[in-house]
Short mmCIF file of C-alpha atoms in Angstrom, two decimals:
data_model
loop_
_atom_site.label_atom_id
_atom_site.label_comp_id
_atom_site.label_asym_id
_atom_site.label_seq_id
_atom_site.Cartn_x
_atom_site.Cartn_y
_atom_site.Cartn_z
CA SER H 1 -3.30 -1.97 6.97
CA GLN H 2 -2.57 1.72 6.64
CA GLN H 3 -1.25 3.32 9.82
CA GLY H 4 -1.11 6.99 8.92
CA GLU H 5 -3.86 8.96 7.25
CA GLU H 6 -3.11 12.37 5.77
CA ASP H 7 -5.56 15.20 5.65
CA PRO H 8 -6.49 16.88 3.38
CA GLN H 9 -6.19 14.54 0.39
CA ALA H 10 -5.50 17.54 -1.83
CA LEU H 11 -4.49 21.13 -1.15
CA SER H 12 -4.14 24.00 -3.60
CA ILE H 13 -2.51 27.27 -2.55
CA GLN H 14 -0.78 30.32 -4.03
CA GLU H 15 2.95 30.78 -4.05
CA GLY H 16 4.10 32.48 -0.86
CA GLU H 17 1.32 31.06 1.28
CA ASN H 18 1.85 28.47 4.00
CA ALA H 19 0.71 24.88 3.55
CA THR H 20 -0.34 22.66 6.42
CA MET H 21 -0.89 18.93 6.15
CA ASN H 22 -2.01 16.64 8.92
CA CYS H 23 -1.40 13.00 9.67
CA SER H 24 -3.28 10.80 12.12
CA TYR H 25 -2.27 7.33 13.19
CA LYS H 26 -3.78 4.58 15.27
CA THR H 27 -1.18 2.80 17.36
CA SER H 28 1.86 3.84 19.38
CA ILE H 29 4.90 4.79 17.38
CA ASN H 30 8.66 5.08 17.76
CA ASN H 31 9.01 7.78 15.17
CA LEU H 32 7.09 9.53 12.43
CA GLN H 33 8.60 10.58 9.13
CA TRP H 34 7.48 12.82 6.29
CA TYR H 35 8.35 12.18 2.66
CA ARG H 36 7.83 14.10 -0.57
CA GLN H 37 7.14 12.56 -3.96
CA ASN H 38 7.31 14.55 -7.15
CA SER H 39 5.17 13.26 -9.99
CA GLY H 40 6.66 10.12 -11.52
CA ARG H 41 9.57 10.01 -9.10
CA GLY H 42 10.63 8.14 -5.98
CA LEU H 43 10.00 9.34 -2.45
CA VAL H 44 12.44 11.67 -0.76
CA HIS H 45 12.83 11.87 3.01
CA LEU H 46 12.06 15.27 4.51
CA ILE H 47 12.15 14.99 8.27
CA LEU H 48 11.94 12.48 11.12
CA ILE H 49 10.46 13.22 14.53
CA ARG H 50 10.80 10.80 17.42
CA SER H 51 7.99 9.94 19.79
CA ASN H 52 9.62 11.93 22.62
CA GLU H 53 9.89 15.07 20.49
CA ARG H 54 7.11 17.61 20.05
CA GLU H 55 8.43 19.88 17.30
CA LYS H 56 11.17 19.85 14.74
CA HIS H 57 12.35 22.31 12.09
CA SER H 58 14.25 21.90 8.86
CA GLY H 59 14.54 24.95 6.64
CA ARG H 60 11.00 25.98 5.66
CA LEU H 61 9.55 22.82 7.19
CA ARG H 62 8.07 22.56 10.65
CA VAL H 63 6.75 19.28 12.00
CA THR H 64 4.80 18.82 15.20
CA LEU H 65 3.87 15.61 16.93
CA ASP H 66 1.13 15.13 19.51
CA THR H 67 1.29 11.55 20.76
CA SER H 68 -1.74 12.03 23.02
CA LYS H 69 -3.86 12.79 19.95
CA LYS H 70 -1.88 10.43 17.72
CA SER H 71 -1.38 13.15 15.16
CA SER H 72 1.31 15.11 13.38
CA SER H 73 1.34 18.16 11.16
CA LEU H 74 3.72 19.33 8.46
CA LEU H 75 3.91 23.05 7.81
CA ILE H 76 5.66 24.39 4.72
CA THR H 77 6.19 28.13 5.00
CA ALA H 78 6.45 30.57 2.10
CA SER H 79 5.61 27.87 -0.42
CA ARG H 80 7.08 27.80 -3.91
CA ALA H 81 5.87 26.27 -7.15
CA ALA H 82 8.66 23.70 -6.75
CA ASP H 83 6.95 22.44 -3.57
CA THR H 84 4.18 20.98 -5.73
CA ALA H 85 4.26 17.27 -4.89
CA SER H 86 2.58 14.55 -2.86
CA TYR H 87 3.48 14.42 0.81
CA PHE H 88 3.33 11.25 2.85
CA CYS H 89 3.62 10.56 6.53
CA ALA H 90 5.07 7.24 7.63
CA THR H 91 5.14 5.67 11.05
CA SER H 92 7.45 3.22 12.67
CA GLY H 93 6.50 1.24 15.74
CA GLY H 94 7.00 -2.23 17.12
CA SER H 95 9.12 -4.00 14.52
CA ASN H 96 12.29 -2.17 13.71
CA TYR H 97 11.92 -2.78 10.03
CA LYS H 98 8.47 -1.80 8.95
CA LEU H 99 7.64 1.76 7.96
CA THR H 100 3.94 2.19 7.22
CA PHE H 101 2.85 4.96 4.87
CA GLY H 102 -0.35 6.94 4.60
CA LYS H 103 -2.12 7.68 1.32
CA GLY H 104 -0.64 11.14 0.94
CA THR H 105 -1.65 14.76 0.43
CA LEU H 106 -1.32 16.21 -3.05
CA LEU H 107 -0.09 19.79 -2.70
CA THR H 108 -0.35 22.15 -5.66
CA VAL H 109 1.36 25.52 -5.38
CA ASN H 110 0.18 27.91 -8.04
CA PRO H 111 2.63 30.56 -9.33
CA ASN M 1 26.88 8.05 -5.93
CA ALA M 2 23.82 6.41 -7.50
CA GLY M 3 21.91 5.59 -4.28
CA VAL M 4 19.18 3.03 -5.03
CA THR M 5 18.93 1.79 -8.60
CA GLN M 6 15.97 -0.18 -9.94
CA THR M 7 15.64 -2.01 -13.22
CA PRO M 8 13.68 -2.09 -15.40
CA LYS M 9 11.94 1.28 -15.24
CA PHE M 10 9.02 0.09 -17.35
CA GLN M 11 7.70 -3.37 -18.15
CA VAL M 12 4.59 -4.78 -19.80
CA LEU M 13 3.71 -8.40 -19.14
CA LYS M 14 0.95 -10.74 -20.16
CA THR M 15 -1.03 -12.59 -17.50
CA GLY M 16 0.90 -15.65 -16.38
CA GLN M 17 4.33 -14.43 -17.41
CA SER M 18 7.11 -14.14 -14.87
CA MET M 19 9.67 -11.45 -14.28
CA THR M 20 12.19 -10.17 -11.76
CA LEU M 21 12.63 -6.59 -10.62
CA GLN M 22 16.19 -5.80 -9.67
CA CYS M 23 17.33 -3.39 -6.99
CA ALA M 24 20.82 -2.40 -5.92
CA GLN M 25 22.07 0.14 -3.40
CA ASP M 26 25.57 1.51 -3.01
CA MET M 27 25.22 3.03 0.47
CA ASN M 28 26.27 -0.08 2.42
CA HIS M 29 22.81 -0.23 4.01
CA ASN M 30 21.71 -3.25 5.98
CA SER M 31 17.96 -3.08 5.35
CA MET M 32 16.14 -3.18 2.05
CA TYR M 33 12.45 -3.04 1.16
CA TRP M 34 10.00 -3.52 -1.67
CA TYR M 35 6.84 -1.41 -1.76
CA ARG M 36 4.06 -1.12 -4.28
CA GLN M 37 2.15 2.08 -4.92
CA ASP M 38 -1.38 2.10 -6.31
CA PRO M 39 -3.65 5.10 -6.87
CA GLY M 40 -5.51 5.98 -3.69
CA MET M 41 -3.71 3.28 -1.69
CA GLY M 42 -0.44 4.90 -0.77
CA LEU M 43 2.59 2.65 -0.41
CA ARG M 44 2.23 -0.89 0.84
CA LEU M 45 5.12 -3.05 1.99
CA ILE M 46 5.53 -6.29 0.05
CA TYR M 47 8.70 -7.79 1.54
CA TYR M 48 11.69 -6.52 3.44
CA SER M 49 15.15 -7.71 4.35
CA ALA M 50 16.46 -6.52 7.69
CA SER M 51 19.96 -7.69 6.88
CA GLU M 52 21.83 -9.82 4.42
CA GLY M 53 20.53 -13.38 4.55
CA THR M 54 17.10 -12.56 5.99
CA THR M 55 13.77 -11.75 4.37
CA ASP M 56 10.32 -11.26 5.83
CA LYS M 57 6.81 -10.70 4.57
CA GLY M 58 5.22 -7.31 4.65
CA GLU M 59 1.60 -6.30 4.27
CA VAL M 60 0.92 -7.68 0.75
CA PRO M 61 3.34 -10.57 -0.02
CA ASN M 62 1.01 -12.88 -1.95
CA GLY M 63 2.14 -13.50 -5.52
CA TYR M 64 5.70 -12.33 -4.89
CA ASN M 65 9.03 -13.80 -3.89
CA VAL M 66 12.24 -12.02 -2.97
CA SER M 67 15.94 -12.77 -2.82
CA ARG M 68 18.56 -10.85 -0.88
CA LEU M 69 21.41 -11.78 -3.17
CA ASN M 70 24.06 -9.95 -1.14
CA LYS M 71 24.22 -6.79 0.92
CA ARG M 72 23.79 -4.59 -2.15
CA GLU M 73 21.04 -6.38 -4.06
CA PHE M 74 17.42 -7.26 -3.32
CA SER M 75 15.25 -8.66 -6.11
CA LEU M 76 11.48 -9.07 -6.36
CA ARG M 77 10.04 -11.86 -8.49
CA LEU M 78 6.57 -12.28 -9.89
CA GLU M 79 6.18 -15.98 -10.74
CA SER M 80 2.84 -15.74 -12.55
CA ALA M 81 1.82 -12.16 -13.13
CA ALA M 82 -1.80 -11.11 -12.67
CA PRO M 83 -3.55 -7.86 -13.69
CA SER M 84 -3.90 -7.03 -9.97
CA GLN M 85 -0.12 -6.70 -9.86
CA THR M 86 -0.19 -3.73 -12.21
CA SER M 87 1.46 -1.09 -10.07
CA VAL M 88 4.51 1.04 -9.48
CA TYR M 89 7.12 -0.81 -7.47
CA PHE M 90 9.64 0.96 -5.28
CA CYS M 91 12.76 -0.42 -3.73
CA ALA M 92 14.18 1.34 -0.68
CA SER M 93 17.08 0.92 1.69
CA SER M 94 17.91 2.04 5.19
CA GLY M 95 21.14 2.08 7.12
CA GLN M 96 19.67 1.74 10.57
CA GLY M 97 16.31 0.10 10.08
CA ALA M 98 13.01 1.88 9.70
CA ASN M 99 12.71 2.45 13.42
CA THR M 100 15.53 4.93 13.58
CA GLY M 101 16.46 6.06 10.13
CA GLU M 102 15.21 7.38 6.87
CA LEU M 103 14.51 5.30 3.81
CA PHE M 104 16.18 6.00 0.52
CA PHE M 105 14.00 5.17 -2.48
CA GLY M 106 14.69 4.24 -6.05
CA GLU M 107 12.87 5.93 -8.91
CA GLY M 108 10.35 3.12 -9.30
CA SER M 109 9.51 0.36 -11.76
CA ARG M 110 6.22 0.74 -13.59
CA LEU M 111 4.67 -2.63 -14.33
CA THR M 112 1.58 -3.27 -16.43
CA VAL M 113 0.06 -6.74 -16.59
CA LEU M 114 -2.37 -7.28 -19.45
#
């Protein structure tokens, strides 16, 4: 069963704008991770936020986590055409070895 | 440094045929995983191997078998392929386990079952 659910399913913006994607999950987690997938390629890890953290930054990426609402958001600032990809959240909880992915948000950044 | 390498990249099978997807990682990771990705379904875990010598079922194991051949290699076998197994298969590895670390993915194996 899917743990995380991203919202929106698809997002289209202009270059230079900010992009925000949300992820909701159902059960308690140990950490939440965000991945990017370019068309026809494998997934690439972007950032990991632990359950006791509320915000984390990496370059143009900002991730927040609200465990009381069981939700996370990924903000990409000053987007570029190269940011066009699908973005997935993935949660880890309970078993140490199972990372459960959502269905993804398809982000299109128009030049 | 190749990371995670999957072979083959593309394969077409007929219903009932068997095949093995190969995966190797050169990062000395303990944990390895097989996921399948279908349109609108995201990634679903088929099997995983927490460490050399152990394998466990994931969310959708039916119709598949796995072998952790050694620390580097983790193969996925389809004994009797079915059209429902048409998908993109991803192998991944992790040095610390999914609970604490990131997963490194291969580029995928695209399988079509006719």
